[in-house]
Each structure stands twice: as C-alpha cells, then as structure tokens.
Tab-separated table of C-alpha atoms in Angstrom:
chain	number	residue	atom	x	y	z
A	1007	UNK	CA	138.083	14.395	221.925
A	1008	UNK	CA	135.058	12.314	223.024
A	1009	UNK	CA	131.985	13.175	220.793
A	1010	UNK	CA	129.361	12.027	223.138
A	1011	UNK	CA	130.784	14.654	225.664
A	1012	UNK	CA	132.075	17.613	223.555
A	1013	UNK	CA	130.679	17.646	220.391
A	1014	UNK	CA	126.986	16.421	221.389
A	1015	UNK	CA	124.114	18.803	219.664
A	1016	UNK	CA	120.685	17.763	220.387
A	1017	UNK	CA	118.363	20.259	219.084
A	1018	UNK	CA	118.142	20.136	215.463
A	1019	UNK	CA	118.378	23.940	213.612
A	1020	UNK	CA	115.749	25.115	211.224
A	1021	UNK	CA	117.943	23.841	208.081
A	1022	UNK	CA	118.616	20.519	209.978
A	1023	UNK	CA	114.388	20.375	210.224
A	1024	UNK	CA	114.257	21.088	206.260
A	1025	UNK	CA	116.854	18.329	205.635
A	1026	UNK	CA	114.809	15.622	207.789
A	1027	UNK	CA	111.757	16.877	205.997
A	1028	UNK	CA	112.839	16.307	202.625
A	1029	UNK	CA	113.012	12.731	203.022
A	1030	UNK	CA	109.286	12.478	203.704
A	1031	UNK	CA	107.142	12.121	200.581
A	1032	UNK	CA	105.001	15.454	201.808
A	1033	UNK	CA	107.726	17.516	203.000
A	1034	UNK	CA	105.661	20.624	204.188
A	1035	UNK	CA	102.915	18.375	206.070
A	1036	UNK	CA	105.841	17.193	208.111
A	1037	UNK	CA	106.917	20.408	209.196
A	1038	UNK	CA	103.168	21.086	209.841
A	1039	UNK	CA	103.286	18.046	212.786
A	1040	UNK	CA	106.589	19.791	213.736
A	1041	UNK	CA	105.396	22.042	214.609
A	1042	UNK	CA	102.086	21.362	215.983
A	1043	UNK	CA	104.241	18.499	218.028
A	1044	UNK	CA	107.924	19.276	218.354
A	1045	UNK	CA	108.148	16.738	221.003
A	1046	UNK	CA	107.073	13.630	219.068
A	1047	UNK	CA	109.474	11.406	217.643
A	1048	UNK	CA	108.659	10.737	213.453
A	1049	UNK	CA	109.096	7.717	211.381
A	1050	UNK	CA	110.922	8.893	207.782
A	1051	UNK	CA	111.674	6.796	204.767
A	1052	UNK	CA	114.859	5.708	204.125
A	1053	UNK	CA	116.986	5.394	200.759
A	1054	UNK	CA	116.001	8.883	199.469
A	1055	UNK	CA	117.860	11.879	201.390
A	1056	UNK	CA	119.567	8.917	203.464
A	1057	UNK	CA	120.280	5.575	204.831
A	1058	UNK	CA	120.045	4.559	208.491
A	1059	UNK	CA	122.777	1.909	209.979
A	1060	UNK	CA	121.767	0.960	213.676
A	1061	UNK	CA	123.829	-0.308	215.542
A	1062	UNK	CA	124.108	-1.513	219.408
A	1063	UNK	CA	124.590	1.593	221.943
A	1064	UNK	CA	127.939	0.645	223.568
A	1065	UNK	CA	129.502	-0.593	219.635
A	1066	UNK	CA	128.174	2.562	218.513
A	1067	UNK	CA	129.517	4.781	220.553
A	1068	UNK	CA	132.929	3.505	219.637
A	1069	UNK	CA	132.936	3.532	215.887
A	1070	UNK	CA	131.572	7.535	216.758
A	1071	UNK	CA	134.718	7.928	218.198
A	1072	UNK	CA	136.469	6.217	215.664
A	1073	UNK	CA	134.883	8.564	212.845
A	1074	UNK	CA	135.543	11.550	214.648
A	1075	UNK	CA	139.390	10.481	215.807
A	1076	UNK	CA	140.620	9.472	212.225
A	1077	UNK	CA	138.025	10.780	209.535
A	1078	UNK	CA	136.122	13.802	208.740
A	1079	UNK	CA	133.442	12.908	211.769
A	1080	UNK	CA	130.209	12.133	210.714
A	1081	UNK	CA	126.919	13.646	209.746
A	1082	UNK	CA	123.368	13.266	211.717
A	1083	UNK	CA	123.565	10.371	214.673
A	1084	UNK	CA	120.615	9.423	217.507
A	1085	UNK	CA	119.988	6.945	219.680
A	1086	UNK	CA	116.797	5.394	220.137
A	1087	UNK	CA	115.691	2.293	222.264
A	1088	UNK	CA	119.269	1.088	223.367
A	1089	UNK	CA	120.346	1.886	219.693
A	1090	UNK	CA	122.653	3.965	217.981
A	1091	UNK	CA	121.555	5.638	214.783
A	1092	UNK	CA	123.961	6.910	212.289
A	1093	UNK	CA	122.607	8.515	209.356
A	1094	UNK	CA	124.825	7.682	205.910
A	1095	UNK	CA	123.899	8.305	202.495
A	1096	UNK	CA	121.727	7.277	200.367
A	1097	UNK	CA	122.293	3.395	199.120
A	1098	UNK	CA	125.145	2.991	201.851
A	1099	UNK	CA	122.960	0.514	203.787
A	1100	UNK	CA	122.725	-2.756	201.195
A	1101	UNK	CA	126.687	-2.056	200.430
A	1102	UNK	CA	127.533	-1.706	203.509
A	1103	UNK	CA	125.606	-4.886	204.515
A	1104	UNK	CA	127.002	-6.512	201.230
A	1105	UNK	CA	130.860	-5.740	202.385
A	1106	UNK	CA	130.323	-6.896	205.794
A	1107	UNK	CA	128.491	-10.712	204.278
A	1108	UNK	CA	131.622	-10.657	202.079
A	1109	UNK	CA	134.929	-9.506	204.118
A	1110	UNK	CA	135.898	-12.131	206.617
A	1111	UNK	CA	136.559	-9.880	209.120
A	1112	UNK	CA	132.688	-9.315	208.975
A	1113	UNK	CA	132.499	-11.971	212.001
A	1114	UNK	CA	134.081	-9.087	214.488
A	1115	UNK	CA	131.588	-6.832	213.624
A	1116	UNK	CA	128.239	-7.185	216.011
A	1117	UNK	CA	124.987	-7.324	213.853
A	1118	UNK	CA	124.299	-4.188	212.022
A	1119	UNK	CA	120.545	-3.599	211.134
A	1120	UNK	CA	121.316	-1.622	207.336
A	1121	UNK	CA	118.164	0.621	206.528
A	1122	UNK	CA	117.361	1.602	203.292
A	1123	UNK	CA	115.431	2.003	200.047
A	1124	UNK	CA	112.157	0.851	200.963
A	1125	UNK	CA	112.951	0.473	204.952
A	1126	UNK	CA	111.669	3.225	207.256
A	1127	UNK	CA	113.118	4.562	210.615
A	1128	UNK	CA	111.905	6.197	213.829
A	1129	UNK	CA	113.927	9.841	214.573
A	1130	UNK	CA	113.286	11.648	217.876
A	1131	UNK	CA	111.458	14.708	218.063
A	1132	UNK	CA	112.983	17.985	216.857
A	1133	UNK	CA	112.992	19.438	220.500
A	1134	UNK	CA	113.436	17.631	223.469
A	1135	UNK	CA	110.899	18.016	226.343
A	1136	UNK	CA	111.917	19.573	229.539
A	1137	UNK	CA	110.759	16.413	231.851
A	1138	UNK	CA	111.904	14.121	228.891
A	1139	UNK	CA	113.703	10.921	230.490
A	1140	UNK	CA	117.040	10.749	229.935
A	1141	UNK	CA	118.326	7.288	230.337
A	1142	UNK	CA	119.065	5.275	227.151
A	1143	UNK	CA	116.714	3.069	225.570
A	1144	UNK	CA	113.676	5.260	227.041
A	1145	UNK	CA	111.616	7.636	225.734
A	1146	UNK	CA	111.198	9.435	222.257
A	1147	UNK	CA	115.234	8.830	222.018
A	1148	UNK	CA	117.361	11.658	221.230
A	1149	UNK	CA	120.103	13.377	218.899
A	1150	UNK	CA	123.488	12.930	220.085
A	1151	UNK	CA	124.652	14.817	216.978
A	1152	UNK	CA	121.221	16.706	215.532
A	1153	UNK	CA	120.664	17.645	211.767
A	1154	UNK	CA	122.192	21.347	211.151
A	1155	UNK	CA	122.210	21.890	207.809
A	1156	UNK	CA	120.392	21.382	204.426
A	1157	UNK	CA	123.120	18.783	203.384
A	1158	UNK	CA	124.650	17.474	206.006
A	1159	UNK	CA	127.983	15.216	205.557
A	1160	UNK	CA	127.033	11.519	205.727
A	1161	UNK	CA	129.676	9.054	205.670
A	1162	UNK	CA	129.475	6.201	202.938
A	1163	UNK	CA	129.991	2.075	203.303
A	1164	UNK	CA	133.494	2.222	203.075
A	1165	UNK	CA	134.281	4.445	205.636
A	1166	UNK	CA	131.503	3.303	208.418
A	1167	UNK	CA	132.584	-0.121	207.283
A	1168	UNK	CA	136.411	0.577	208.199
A	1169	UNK	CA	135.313	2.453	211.705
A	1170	UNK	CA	133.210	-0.599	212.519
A	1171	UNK	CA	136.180	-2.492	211.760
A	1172	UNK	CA	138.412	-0.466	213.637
A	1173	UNK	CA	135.854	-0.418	216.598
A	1174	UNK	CA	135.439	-4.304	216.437
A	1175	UNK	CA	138.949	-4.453	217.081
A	1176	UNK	CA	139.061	-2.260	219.769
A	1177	UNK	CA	139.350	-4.195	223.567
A	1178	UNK	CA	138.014	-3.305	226.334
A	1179	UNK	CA	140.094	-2.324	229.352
A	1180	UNK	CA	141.443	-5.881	231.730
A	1181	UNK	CA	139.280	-5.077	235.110
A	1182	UNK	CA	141.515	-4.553	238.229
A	1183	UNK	CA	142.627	-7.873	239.997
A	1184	UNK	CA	140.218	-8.424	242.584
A	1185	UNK	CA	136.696	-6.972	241.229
C-alpha cells in the first residue's frame, strides 16, 4: 500500500490541533490564530511534544513507504518547500543525527536536517485553502499524514534511522533502452 495515495489525511482533527498546540509555549493563543487564520502555516518549537527530521521530497517519500511496509507506520508527516517533514519524538533528532555521523553506512543516507531542542519548524496551516496551490515546494505546504490525536505515534532514531537505511538502499528502476 502506497501512503502518499491511500493513507494521505490532510486536515488535521480537533485533537490533532490540541497536540500541535501543546508544543507552543502559549498553547491557547495558538489556537486563538487558528482559528482567526486556519489557512496560515505556524512555526512551533521543537524538542518538547516532538522532533522534526526533514528530509528531501523524493528520499522521503521512500523511507514513508518503508515505515508503513515493515513497521508500525508513522505518526504526523508534511511537506513543505520541496521537503518532507516527519514528526518523531522528542530528543530523536541529535540521536538520530549522532547514529548517522557514527554508522558507516551513514554515507548512503542523503543529508538529513535533525530538528530539535532549541530548533524551530514551519507546519502548514490546519485547513487547506480551496485555491491553495498544489504543486510541491509551493505554498503554505501541506499534511500528507495530518495530526489526529492528542498523542500521536512518533517513530524514534532507531527506527527512522533503519527506514532511511533501508530507503538509501533502495534503486531506482534501469530506464527503458532507448529514452
């Protein structure tokens, strides 16, 4: 099963909203500009309620398939600016960047950007707009898999690190003789 086509959710529910809010520092302030401005992407802190591993679109989309075809899936995921955005828990980020500096299969792995404690990240807006653009890398971004509960599942450095692995490894198709 192909999460980008089956198991895509982009609006995030009202517990989703309360999850994404709890990471700010004034929780109910945010969900005042929610919903004053649905349609505006946010910037959150990281390291608190979670961590933030971006990765490129393409690579990303591949270690989502990866989590969903041999783990338990995985929790909250956007894409913003050509990126991919998977959410992970808290203190993931610096081990997962720590594991990839230190395995030496780190080198198959493109470059991850590993958000945490002190970082902070842009999310796109709660709802989507109805004349929103919808090509990748424009726009407010989007959730491929939205927030929809008040503790979502987030995967941890060892098992992102394994489906980046995994992914890295993963070759993409010969082209046809003659294109």
């Amino acid at each position: 099963m192909d999460i980008w086509t089956y198991q895509s959710v982009e609006y995030v529910t009202v517990a989703g909203e309360s999850w994404l809010a709890s990471a700010s520092e004034y929780p109910r302030s945010m969900r005042a500009l929610w919903e004053s401005r649905p349609w505006a992407p946010t910037v959150l802190p990281c390291g608190r309620v979670f961590d933030v591993i971006s990765m490129p679109a393409v690579f990303g989309r591949t270690v989502l398939d990866e989590l969903w075809a041999t783990g338990p899936g995985c929790g909250p995921v956007a894409s913003f600016r050509g990126r991919t955005l998977l959410f992970v828990q808290p203190g993931a980020a610096p081990r997962l960047r720590s594991l990839l500096a230190w395995e030496e299969w780190a080198r198959e792995v493109p470059p991850l950007l590993c958000h945490g404690q002190g970082d902070a990240v842009t999310v796109p807006p709660i709802q989507r707009m109805v004349d929103a653009p919808v090509s990748p890398g424009q726009g407010a971004g989007r959730w491929i898999v939205a927030p929809d509960s008040r503790e979502p599942w987030l995967p941890g450095a060892a098992t992102v690190l394994w489906a980046c692995v995994r992914a890295s490894r993963i070759r993409p198709s010969a082209e046809p003789a003659g294109a």
